[in-house]
Structure formats: C-alpha cells, structure tokens
PDB file of C-alpha atoms in Angstrom:
ATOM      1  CA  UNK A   1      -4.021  -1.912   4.749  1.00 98.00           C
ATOM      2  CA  UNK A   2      -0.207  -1.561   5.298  1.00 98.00           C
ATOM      3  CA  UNK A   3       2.206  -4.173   3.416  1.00 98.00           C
ATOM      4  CA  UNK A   4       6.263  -2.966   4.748  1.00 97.00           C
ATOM      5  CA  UNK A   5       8.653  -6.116   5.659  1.00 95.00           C
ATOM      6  CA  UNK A   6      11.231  -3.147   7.148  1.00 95.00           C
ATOM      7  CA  UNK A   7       9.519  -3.230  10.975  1.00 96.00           C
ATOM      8  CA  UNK A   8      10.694   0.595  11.521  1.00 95.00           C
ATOM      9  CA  UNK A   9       9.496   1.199   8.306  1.00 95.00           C
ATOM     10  CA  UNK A  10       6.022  -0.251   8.660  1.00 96.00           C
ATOM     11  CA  UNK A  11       5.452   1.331  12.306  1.00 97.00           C
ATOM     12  CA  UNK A  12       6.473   4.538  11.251  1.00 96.00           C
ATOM     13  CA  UNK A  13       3.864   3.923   8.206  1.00 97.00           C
ATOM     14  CA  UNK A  14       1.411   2.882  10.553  1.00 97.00           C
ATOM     15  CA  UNK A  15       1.771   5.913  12.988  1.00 97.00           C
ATOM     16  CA  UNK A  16       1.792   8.650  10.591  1.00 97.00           C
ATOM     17  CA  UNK A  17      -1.381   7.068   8.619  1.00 97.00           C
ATOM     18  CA  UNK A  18      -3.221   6.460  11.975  1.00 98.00           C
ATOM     19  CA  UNK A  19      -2.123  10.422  12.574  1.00 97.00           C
ATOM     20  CA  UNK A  20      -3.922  11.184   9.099  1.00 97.00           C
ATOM     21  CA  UNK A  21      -7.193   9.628  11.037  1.00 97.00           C
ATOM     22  CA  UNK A  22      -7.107   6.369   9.339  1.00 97.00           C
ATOM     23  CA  UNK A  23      -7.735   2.969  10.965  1.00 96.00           C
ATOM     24  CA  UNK A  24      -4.758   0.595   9.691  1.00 97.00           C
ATOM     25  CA  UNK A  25      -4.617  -3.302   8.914  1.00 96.00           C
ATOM     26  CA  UNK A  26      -1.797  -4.510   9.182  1.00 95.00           C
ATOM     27  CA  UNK A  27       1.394  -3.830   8.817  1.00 97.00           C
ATOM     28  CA  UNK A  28       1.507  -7.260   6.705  1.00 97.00           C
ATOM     29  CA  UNK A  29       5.286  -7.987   6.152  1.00 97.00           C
ATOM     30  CA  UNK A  30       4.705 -10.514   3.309  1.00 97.00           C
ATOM     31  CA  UNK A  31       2.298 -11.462   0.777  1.00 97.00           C
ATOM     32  CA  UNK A  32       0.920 -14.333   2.504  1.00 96.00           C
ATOM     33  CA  UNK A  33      -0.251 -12.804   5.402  1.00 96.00           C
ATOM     34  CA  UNK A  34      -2.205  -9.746   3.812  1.00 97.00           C
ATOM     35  CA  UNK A  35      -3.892 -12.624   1.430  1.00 97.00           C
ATOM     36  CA  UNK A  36      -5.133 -13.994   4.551  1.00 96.00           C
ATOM     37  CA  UNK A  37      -6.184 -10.783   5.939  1.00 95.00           C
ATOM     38  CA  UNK A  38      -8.276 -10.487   3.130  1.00 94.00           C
ATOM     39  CA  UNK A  39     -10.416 -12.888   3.894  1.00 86.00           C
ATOM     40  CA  UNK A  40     -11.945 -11.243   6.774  1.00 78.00           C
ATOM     41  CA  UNK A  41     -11.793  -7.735   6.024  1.00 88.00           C
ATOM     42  CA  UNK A  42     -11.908  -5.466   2.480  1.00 93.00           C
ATOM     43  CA  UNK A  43      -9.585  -2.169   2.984  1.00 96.00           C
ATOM     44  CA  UNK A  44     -10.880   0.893   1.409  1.00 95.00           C
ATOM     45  CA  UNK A  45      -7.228   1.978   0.500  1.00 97.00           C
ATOM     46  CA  UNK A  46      -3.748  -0.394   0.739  1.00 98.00           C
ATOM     47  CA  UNK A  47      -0.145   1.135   0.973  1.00 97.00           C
ATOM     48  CA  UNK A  48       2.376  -1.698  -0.427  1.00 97.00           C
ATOM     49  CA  UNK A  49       5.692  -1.677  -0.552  1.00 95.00           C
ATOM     50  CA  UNK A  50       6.958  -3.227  -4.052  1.00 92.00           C
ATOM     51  CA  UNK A  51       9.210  -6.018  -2.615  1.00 92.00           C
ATOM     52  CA  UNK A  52       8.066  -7.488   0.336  1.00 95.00           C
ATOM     53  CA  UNK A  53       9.650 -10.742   2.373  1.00 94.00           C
ATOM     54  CA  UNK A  54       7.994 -12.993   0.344  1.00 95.00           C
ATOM     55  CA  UNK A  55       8.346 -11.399  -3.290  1.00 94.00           C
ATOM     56  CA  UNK A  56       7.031  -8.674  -4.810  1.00 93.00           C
ATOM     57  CA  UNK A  57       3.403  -7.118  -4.102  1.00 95.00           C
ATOM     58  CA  UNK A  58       2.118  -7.468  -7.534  1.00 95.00           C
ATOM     59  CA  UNK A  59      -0.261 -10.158  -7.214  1.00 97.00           C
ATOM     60  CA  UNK A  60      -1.863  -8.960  -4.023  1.00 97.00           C
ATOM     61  CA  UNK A  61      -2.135  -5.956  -6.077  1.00 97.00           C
ATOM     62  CA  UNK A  62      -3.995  -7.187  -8.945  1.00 97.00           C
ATOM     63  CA  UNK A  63      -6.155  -8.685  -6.564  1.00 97.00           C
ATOM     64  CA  UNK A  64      -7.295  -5.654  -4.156  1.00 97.00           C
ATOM     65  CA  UNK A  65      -7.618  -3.046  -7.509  1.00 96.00           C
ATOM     66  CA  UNK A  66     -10.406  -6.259  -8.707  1.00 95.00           C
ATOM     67  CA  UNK A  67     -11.896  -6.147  -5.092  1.00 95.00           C
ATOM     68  CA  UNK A  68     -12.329  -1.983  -5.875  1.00 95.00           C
ATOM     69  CA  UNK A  69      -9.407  -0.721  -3.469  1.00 97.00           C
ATOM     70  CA  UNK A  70      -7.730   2.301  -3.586  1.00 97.00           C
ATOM     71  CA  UNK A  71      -3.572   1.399  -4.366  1.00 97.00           C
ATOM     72  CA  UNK A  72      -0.614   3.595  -3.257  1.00 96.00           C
ATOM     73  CA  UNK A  73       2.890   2.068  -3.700  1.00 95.00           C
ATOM     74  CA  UNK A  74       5.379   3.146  -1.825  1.00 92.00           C
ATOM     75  CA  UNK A  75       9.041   1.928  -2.273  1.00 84.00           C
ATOM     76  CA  UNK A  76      12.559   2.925  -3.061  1.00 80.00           C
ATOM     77  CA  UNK A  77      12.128   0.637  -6.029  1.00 69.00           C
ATOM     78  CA  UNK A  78       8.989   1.816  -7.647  1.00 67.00           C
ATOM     79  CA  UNK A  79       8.536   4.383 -10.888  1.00 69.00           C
ATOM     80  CA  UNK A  80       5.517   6.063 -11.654  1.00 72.00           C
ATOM     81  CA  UNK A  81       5.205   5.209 -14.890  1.00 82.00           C
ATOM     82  CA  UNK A  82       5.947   1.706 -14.530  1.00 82.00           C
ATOM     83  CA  UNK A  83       2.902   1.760 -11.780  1.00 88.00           C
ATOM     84  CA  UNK A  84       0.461   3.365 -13.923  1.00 87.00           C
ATOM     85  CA  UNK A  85       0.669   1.172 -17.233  1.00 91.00           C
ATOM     86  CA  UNK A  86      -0.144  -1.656 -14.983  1.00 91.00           C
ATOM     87  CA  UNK A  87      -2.315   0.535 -12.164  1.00 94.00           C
ATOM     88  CA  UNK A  88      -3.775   3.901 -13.797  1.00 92.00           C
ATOM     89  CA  UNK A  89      -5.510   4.822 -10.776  1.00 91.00           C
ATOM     90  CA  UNK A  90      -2.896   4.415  -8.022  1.00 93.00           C
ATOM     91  CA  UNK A  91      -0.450   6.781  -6.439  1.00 92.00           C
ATOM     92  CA  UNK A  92       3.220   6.398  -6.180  1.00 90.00           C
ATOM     93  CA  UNK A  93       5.618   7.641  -3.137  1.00 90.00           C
ATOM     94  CA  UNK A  94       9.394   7.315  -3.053  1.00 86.00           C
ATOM     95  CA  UNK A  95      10.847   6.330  -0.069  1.00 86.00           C
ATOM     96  CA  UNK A  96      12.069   8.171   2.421  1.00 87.00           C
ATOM     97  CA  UNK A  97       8.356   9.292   2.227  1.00 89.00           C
ATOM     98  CA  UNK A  98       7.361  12.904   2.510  1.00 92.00           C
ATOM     99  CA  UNK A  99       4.474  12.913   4.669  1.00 95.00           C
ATOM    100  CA  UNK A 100       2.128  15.557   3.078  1.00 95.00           C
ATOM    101  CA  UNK A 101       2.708  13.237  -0.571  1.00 94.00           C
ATOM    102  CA  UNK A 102       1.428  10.431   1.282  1.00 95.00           C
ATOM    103  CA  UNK A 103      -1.642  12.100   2.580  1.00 96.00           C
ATOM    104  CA  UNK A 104      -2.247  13.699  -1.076  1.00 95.00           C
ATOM    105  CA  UNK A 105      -1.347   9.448  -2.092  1.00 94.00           C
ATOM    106  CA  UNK A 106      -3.895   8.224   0.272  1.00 96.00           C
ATOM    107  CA  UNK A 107      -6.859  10.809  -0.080  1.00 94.00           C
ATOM    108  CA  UNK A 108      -6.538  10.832  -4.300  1.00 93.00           C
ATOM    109  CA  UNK A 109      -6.760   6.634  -3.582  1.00 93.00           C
ATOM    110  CA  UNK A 110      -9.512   6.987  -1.119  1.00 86.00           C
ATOM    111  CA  UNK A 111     -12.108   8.402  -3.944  1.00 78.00           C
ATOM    112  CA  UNK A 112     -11.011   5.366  -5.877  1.00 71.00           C
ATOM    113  CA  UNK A 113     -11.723   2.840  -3.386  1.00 55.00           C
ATOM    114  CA  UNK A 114     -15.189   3.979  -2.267  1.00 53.00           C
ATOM    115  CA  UNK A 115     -16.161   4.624  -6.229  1.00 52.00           C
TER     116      UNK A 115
END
C-alpha cells in the first residue's frame, strides 16, 4: 500500500516499488481513501507519507501495525526516532528517497508483516 498526496511523488513511488517486484495498492493521496481500501484488501507492507491531503498518517498507522502490517514512512518531515517510540518495528526514509534504502525499508518491513 502506497499513501503520497504529491502525484509525481506517488507514481514515481509506485514505479520503483512495482520495479522491486511488488504489487502496489494505491497510491492513496489521503487518509480517507486508504481507510476505505482497507476494507477490501490487507497489505503485507504500507509506505506512508507523514502528512497527507487530509492530515497526517498517524491514525491509519496505528491501525495497519494492529492489522500486523509491515510500516515504512517516508517523508521530508519524518525522524527516526520520533517513528520508533511510537512504531519500533518500522523503517524510516527521507525524502528525496534513495532507492536501495527503500528496498532495505521495504524487505526489513516485509518480515514484519508476514510474522
């Protein structure tokens, strides 16, 4: 799952994590749609960007790390050690992301969200 509200941004995102071999849902721009994407699906692993359209990801958060999926946030407004008080388990990329972090991001989150 893919949250971005920057369109560039979240195709990019979208291309170079389909390149990686994953499938992609999404990109979600805002909070309310990837709540009501979760209704019909459960992602293994979900990139978010920390502010989205619609505020910040947070609460979507909270609720795919209780559903068992594996978090990377990715954002030019998100610090690692703010993420892992809240999220111990999730990775943390800086935008502009560095593609090779992102795949290390996505494959450490990947073991978490098929624990």
């Amino acid at each position: 799952m893919i949250c971005e509200d920057e369109v560039i941004v979240a195709m990019d995102l979208q291309m170079l994590v389909e390149d990686f071999g994953y499938e992609v849902i999404g990109p979600f721009p805002g909070l309310r749609e990837a709540f009501a994407a979760l209704g019909d699906q459960r992602p293994d692993i979900a990139l978010l960007d920390v502010r989205l359209k619609d505020g910040e990801v947070f609460p979507l958060a909270d609720r795919l790390r209780d559903m068992g999926v594996g978090l990377v946030f990715q954002s030019g407004h998100v610090y690692d050690d703010e993420i892992h008080a809240k999220y111990p388990q999730a990775g943390c990329c800086l935008k502009p992301i560095n593609p090779a972090g992102l795949r290390t991001a996505l494959q450490s989150a990947e073991t978490v969200g098929t624990a």
